[in-house]
Amino acid sequence: MPLPERAPEERPVLVLDLGGQYAQLIARRVRECRVYSELVGHRVTADQVRARNPHAIILSGGPASVYAEGAPHVDPRLFELGIPTLGICYGAQLMALDLGGKVERTGVSEFGKTSMTAVESQLFAGLPDEQTVWMSHRDTVTAPPAGADVVAVSTSTPVAAFEERGRGLYGVQFHPEVVHTPHGQDLLKNFLYNVAGAPSAWTPAAVIEEQVERIRAAVGRERVLCALSGGVDSAVAALLVHKAVGDQLTCVFVDHGLLRANEAEQVVETFDGHFHVPLVHVQAQDRFLSRLAGVDDPEAKRKIVGEEFIRVFEAEAAKLGDVRFLVQGTLYSDVIESGGDDEVAAKIKSHHNVGGLPADMRMQLVEPLRLLFKDEVRRVGEELGMPERMVWRQPFPGPGLAIRIIGDVTAERLEILRSADAILQDEIRRAGLYRDLWQSFAVLPAIRSVGVQGDERTYAYPIVIRAVTSEDAMTADWARLPYDLLETISSRIINEIPGVNRVVLDLSSKPPATIEWE
């Protein structure tokens, strides 16, 4: 009888975070090769790594000099485990330093795109000899580890890459994980597939199959509750749980009246109409609007929406009787930002859902997405058959349109902003740009300015258009939308929405600005 296949996460690729800004990106790039990866701290011991039995280890970049006081180091016994190891930038320098090579500050730094020459080797198999790569370093490996071969050089870097096949040790001075290194993903595939022998088994279908089994084993015949926000995370989590336990799951959708046009209807149609998930739709629009009346401080708005959400959710949960399990859409990025598995439980509940869920709600958490990055959640959603508009919905704040009205939230201002945002989304989609943008939305400052429409002077609201590109929302750049598109959006908003006479464009990047206005 054949043995069952091991789940991909039972043999991960471990990415050791040495403080570099791209550490999380490396983990994502590995997963894009359909190989499961985890981000771990650089203080992990060789014994802890051996216990995980990883396919490979990757040492990330980092901002420090390997010679600086307090610079991050790794357990040197890692290099004796016989596990294929790839050092990137600082990680490669650390390997060279610990393994008999030499790292020096030559007086010549490399930042940005650099021409590099590679030779036939395991890392560069099937890749061009002449390549463009992205460098970001002051220190340089001037001699590789003992026994290692130099397999790439640049004008300023005598050891741009090295290999020591006997011990499975590899290092690159450049960053293969960034898009500015065109053949970087191919290099990672060479390392993962050909050097480490990692199977490309981390697929949406595999994730679904495994999570369904885990949820069934954890929940048994107990009832399960899920709070739907209208966002992709809670939606995919709910569908995974429903696939596992069917009508043992009840979803509660608190409609606070602060969503964008038609979004509440889409949630109800998707879950109740299409997937036939038991759904409690609480229409609490008046309740939230009443609580927000006269409040213009953004933090106060957030707190009010969060508190009111909790009250409504608690009331609905009480009506359902004894429910033992609560579904939460915790992502792997939440786990990382909260300090890892040991610290995540207390912190995630306070920030992941709308305003946080009750701290004294005595339910066990079901978190089917806690191993996934956002892009993986979307792919799982697609595999589950979720509608495209919901799967690719741009990030949306929990307090909704309440924090895109700068000032007091009123029914009139909500209707104006919702209408303006609908026009913006409609034209962005028509131009084929929706999925190219991290976020695109309208903002309504509660001020008025003078205008002229027809033969009359007007005194009406402006609408601000905000559109940004980003990889992870940590930084963002304002999107260069075509002028013709901006003209169409502006014309439609002013002509179709009473009470608006001006449209302006936000040209701020993050930093110094934030993506949202409040």
mmCIF file with all atom_site columns, N, CA, C and O in Angstrom, residues 406-426:
data_model
loop_
_atom_site.group_PDB
_atom_site.id
_atom_site.type_symbol
_atom_site.label_atom_id
_atom_site.label_alt_id
_atom_site.label_comp_id
_atom_site.label_asym_id
_atom_site.label_entity_id
_atom_site.label_seq_id
_atom_site.pdbx_PDB_ins_code
_atom_site.Cartn_x
_atom_site.Cartn_y
_atom_site.Cartn_z
_atom_site.occupancy
_atom_site.B_iso_or_equiv
_atom_site.pdbx_formal_charge
_atom_site.auth_seq_id
_atom_site.auth_comp_id
_atom_site.auth_asym_id
_atom_site.auth_atom_id
_atom_site.pdbx_PDB_model_num
ATOM 1  N N  . ILE A 1 406 ? -13.795 63.096 4.781   1.00 0.00 ? 406 ILE A N  1
ATOM 2  C CA . ILE A 1 406 ? -12.941 63.837 5.717   1.00 0.00 ? 406 ILE A CA 1
ATOM 3  C C  . ILE A 1 406 ? -13.820 64.840 6.444   1.00 0.00 ? 406 ILE A C  1
ATOM 4  O O  . ILE A 1 406 ? -14.095 65.939 5.964   1.00 0.00 ? 406 ILE A O  1
ATOM 5  N N  . GLY A 1 407 ? -14.280 64.423 7.610   1.00 0.00 ? 407 GLY A N  1
ATOM 6  C CA . GLY A 1 407 ? -15.226 65.244 8.365   1.00 0.00 ? 407 GLY A CA 1
ATOM 7  C C  . GLY A 1 407 ? -16.403 64.407 8.812   1.00 0.00 ? 407 GLY A C  1
ATOM 8  O O  . GLY A 1 407 ? -16.339 63.177 8.888   1.00 0.00 ? 407 GLY A O  1
ATOM 9  N N  . ASP A 1 408 ? -17.502 65.076 9.100   1.00 0.00 ? 408 ASP A N  1
ATOM 10 C CA . ASP A 1 408 ? -18.718 64.454 9.602   1.00 0.00 ? 408 ASP A CA 1
ATOM 11 C C  . ASP A 1 408 ? -19.329 63.530 8.538   1.00 0.00 ? 408 ASP A C  1
ATOM 12 O O  . ASP A 1 408 ? -19.420 63.885 7.363   1.00 0.00 ? 408 ASP A O  1
ATOM 13 N N  . VAL A 1 409 ? -19.750 62.344 8.960   1.00 0.00 ? 409 VAL A N  1
ATOM 14 C CA . VAL A 1 409 ? -20.368 61.381 8.044   1.00 0.00 ? 409 VAL A CA 1
ATOM 15 C C  . VAL A 1 409 ? -21.880 61.570 8.075   1.00 0.00 ? 409 VAL A C  1
ATOM 16 O O  . VAL A 1 409 ? -22.516 61.427 9.119   1.00 0.00 ? 409 VAL A O  1
ATOM 17 N N  . THR A 1 410 ? -22.460 61.896 6.919   1.00 0.00 ? 410 THR A N  1
ATOM 18 C CA . THR A 1 410 ? -23.915 62.061 6.797   1.00 0.00 ? 410 THR A CA 1
ATOM 19 C C  . THR A 1 410 ? -24.416 61.181 5.657   1.00 0.00 ? 410 THR A C  1
ATOM 20 O O  . THR A 1 410 ? -23.645 60.735 4.802   1.00 0.00 ? 410 THR A O  1
ATOM 21 N N  . ALA A 1 411 ? -25.706 60.950 5.625   1.00 0.00 ? 411 ALA A N  1
ATOM 22 C CA . ALA A 1 411 ? -26.309 60.147 4.563   1.00 0.00 ? 411 ALA A CA 1
ATOM 23 C C  . ALA A 1 411 ? -26.069 60.793 3.203   1.00 0.00 ? 411 ALA A C  1
ATOM 24 O O  . ALA A 1 411 ? -25.780 60.105 2.209   1.00 0.00 ? 411 ALA A O  1
ATOM 25 N N  . GLU A 1 412 ? -26.173 62.134 3.155   1.00 0.00 ? 412 GLU A N  1
ATOM 26 C CA . GLU A 1 412 ? -25.965 62.837 1.886   1.00 0.00 ? 412 GLU A CA 1
ATOM 27 C C  . GLU A 1 412 ? -24.526 62.656 1.396   1.00 0.00 ? 412 GLU A C  1
ATOM 28 O O  . GLU A 1 412 ? -24.293 62.342 0.208   1.00 0.00 ? 412 GLU A O  1
ATOM 29 N N  . ARG A 1 413 ? -23.557 62.832 2.270   1.00 0.00 ? 413 ARG A N  1
ATOM 30 C CA . ARG A 1 413 ? -22.151 62.696 1.875   1.00 0.00 ? 413 ARG A CA 1
ATOM 31 C C  . ARG A 1 413 ? -21.814 61.259 1.493   1.00 0.00 ? 413 ARG A C  1
ATOM 32 O O  . ARG A 1 413 ? -21.035 61.019 0.562   1.00 0.00 ? 413 ARG A O  1
ATOM 33 N N  . LEU A 1 414 ? -22.381 60.288 2.200   1.00 0.00 ? 414 LEU A N  1
ATOM 34 C CA . LEU A 1 414 ? -22.166 58.892 1.839   1.00 0.00 ? 414 LEU A CA 1
ATOM 35 C C  . LEU A 1 414 ? -22.668 58.609 0.426   1.00 0.00 ? 414 LEU A C  1
ATOM 36 O O  . LEU A 1 414 ? -22.001 57.930 -0.360  1.00 0.00 ? 414 LEU A O  1
ATOM 37 N N  . GLU A 1 415 ? -23.838 59.143 0.099   1.00 0.00 ? 415 GLU A N  1
ATOM 38 C CA . GLU A 1 415 ? -24.409 58.893 -1.226  1.00 0.00 ? 415 GLU A CA 1
ATOM 39 C C  . GLU A 1 415 ? -23.558 59.548 -2.312  1.00 0.00 ? 415 GLU A C  1
ATOM 40 O O  . GLU A 1 415 ? -23.326 58.960 -3.379  1.00 0.00 ? 415 GLU A O  1
ATOM 41 N N  . ILE A 1 416 ? -23.078 60.769 -2.054  1.00 0.00 ? 416 ILE A N  1
ATOM 42 C CA . ILE A 1 416 ? -22.214 61.453 -3.028  1.00 0.00 ? 416 ILE A CA 1
ATOM 43 C C  . ILE A 1 416 ? -20.926 60.665 -3.243  1.00 0.00 ? 416 ILE A C  1
ATOM 44 O O  . ILE A 1 416 ? -20.504 60.401 -4.378  1.00 0.00 ? 416 ILE A O  1
ATOM 45 N N  . LEU A 1 417 ? -20.282 60.269 -2.142  1.00 0.00 ? 417 LEU A N  1
ATOM 46 C CA . LEU A 1 417 ? -19.012 59.556 -2.246  1.00 0.00 ? 417 LEU A CA 1
ATOM 47 C C  . LEU A 1 417 ? -19.204 58.191 -2.907  1.00 0.00 ? 417 LEU A C  1
ATOM 48 O O  . LEU A 1 417 ? -18.409 57.782 -3.761  1.00 0.00 ? 417 LEU A O  1
ATOM 49 N N  . ARG A 1 418 ? -20.259 57.481 -2.527  1.00 0.00 ? 418 ARG A N  1
ATOM 50 C CA . ARG A 1 418 ? -20.516 56.159 -3.112  1.00 0.00 ? 418 ARG A CA 1
ATOM 51 C C  . ARG A 1 418 ? -20.729 56.271 -4.620  1.00 0.00 ? 418 ARG A C  1
ATOM 52 O O  . ARG A 1 418 ? -20.231 55.452 -5.399  1.00 0.00 ? 418 ARG A O  1
ATOM 53 N N  . SER A 1 419 ? -21.447 57.306 -5.046  1.00 0.00 ? 419 SER A N  1
ATOM 54 C CA . SER A 1 419 ? -21.704 57.499 -6.476  1.00 0.00 ? 419 SER A CA 1
ATOM 55 C C  . SER A 1 419 ? -20.421 57.851 -7.222  1.00 0.00 ? 419 SER A C  1
ATOM 56 O O  . SER A 1 419 ? -20.164 57.344 -8.326  1.00 0.00 ? 419 SER A O  1
ATOM 57 N N  . ALA A 1 420 ? -19.604 58.720 -6.628  1.00 0.00 ? 420 ALA A N  1
ATOM 58 C CA . ALA A 1 420 ? -18.347 59.113 -7.266  1.00 0.00 ? 420 ALA A CA 1
ATOM 59 C C  . ALA A 1 420 ? -17.406 57.923 -7.370  1.00 0.00 ? 420 ALA A C  1
ATOM 60 O O  . ALA A 1 420 ? -16.749 57.704 -8.402  1.00 0.00 ? 420 ALA A O  1
ATOM 61 N N  . ASP A 1 421 ? -17.339 57.125 -6.314  1.00 0.00 ? 421 ASP A N  1
ATOM 62 C CA . ASP A 1 421 ? -16.465 55.963 -6.314  1.00 0.00 ? 421 ASP A CA 1
ATOM 63 C C  . ASP A 1 421 ? -16.923 54.937 -7.349  1.00 0.00 ? 421 ASP A C  1
ATOM 64 O O  . ASP A 1 421 ? -16.100 54.295 -8.008  1.00 0.00 ? 421 ASP A O  1
ATOM 65 N N  . ALA A 1 422 ? -18.227 54.793 -7.513  1.00 0.00 ? 422 ALA A N  1
ATOM 66 C CA . ALA A 1 422 ? -18.758 53.850 -8.505  1.00 0.00 ? 422 ALA A CA 1
ATOM 67 C C  . ALA A 1 422 ? -18.347 54.252 -9.917  1.00 0.00 ? 422 ALA A C  1
ATOM 68 O O  . ALA A 1 422 ? -17.986 53.405 -10.744 1.00 0.00 ? 422 ALA A O  1
ATOM 69 N N  . ILE A 1 423 ? -18.388 55.549 -10.196 1.00 0.00 ? 423 ILE A N  1
ATOM 70 C CA . ILE A 1 423 ? -17.957 56.038 -11.514 1.00 0.00 ? 423 ILE A CA 1
ATOM 71 C C  . ILE A 1 423 ? -16.472 55.778 -11.709 1.00 0.00 ? 423 ILE A C  1
ATOM 72 O O  . ILE A 1 423 ? -16.034 55.311 -12.773 1.00 0.00 ? 423 ILE A O  1
ATOM 73 N N  . LEU A 1 424 ? -15.670 56.077 -10.698 1.00 0.00 ? 424 LEU A N  1
ATOM 74 C CA . LEU A 1 424 ? -14.228 55.841 -10.775 1.00 0.00 ? 424 LEU A CA 1
ATOM 75 C C  . LEU A 1 424 ? -13.926 54.366 -11.058 1.00 0.00 ? 424 LEU A C  1
ATOM 76 O O  . LEU A 1 424 ? -13.156 54.041 -11.966 1.00 0.00 ? 424 LEU A O  1
ATOM 77 N N  . GLN A 1 425 ? -14.556 53.460 -10.279 1.00 0.00 ? 425 GLN A N  1
ATOM 78 C CA . GLN A 1 425 ? -14.307 52.026 -10.471 1.00 0.00 ? 425 GLN A CA 1
ATOM 79 C C  . GLN A 1 425 ? -14.766 51.572 -11.856 1.00 0.00 ? 425 GLN A C  1
ATOM 80 O O  . GLN A 1 425 ? -14.085 50.755 -12.508 1.00 0.00 ? 425 GLN A O  1
ATOM 81 N N  . ASP A 1 426 ? -15.900 52.090 -12.294 1.00 0.00 ? 426 ASP A N  1
ATOM 82 C CA . ASP A 1 426 ? -16.436 51.713 -13.603 1.00 0.00 ? 426 ASP A CA 1
ATOM 83 C C  . ASP A 1 426 ? -15.458 52.072 -14.725 1.00 0.00 ? 426 ASP A C  1
ATOM 84 O O  . ASP A 1 426 ? -15.179 51.263 -15.618 1.00 0.00 ? 426 ASP A O  1
#
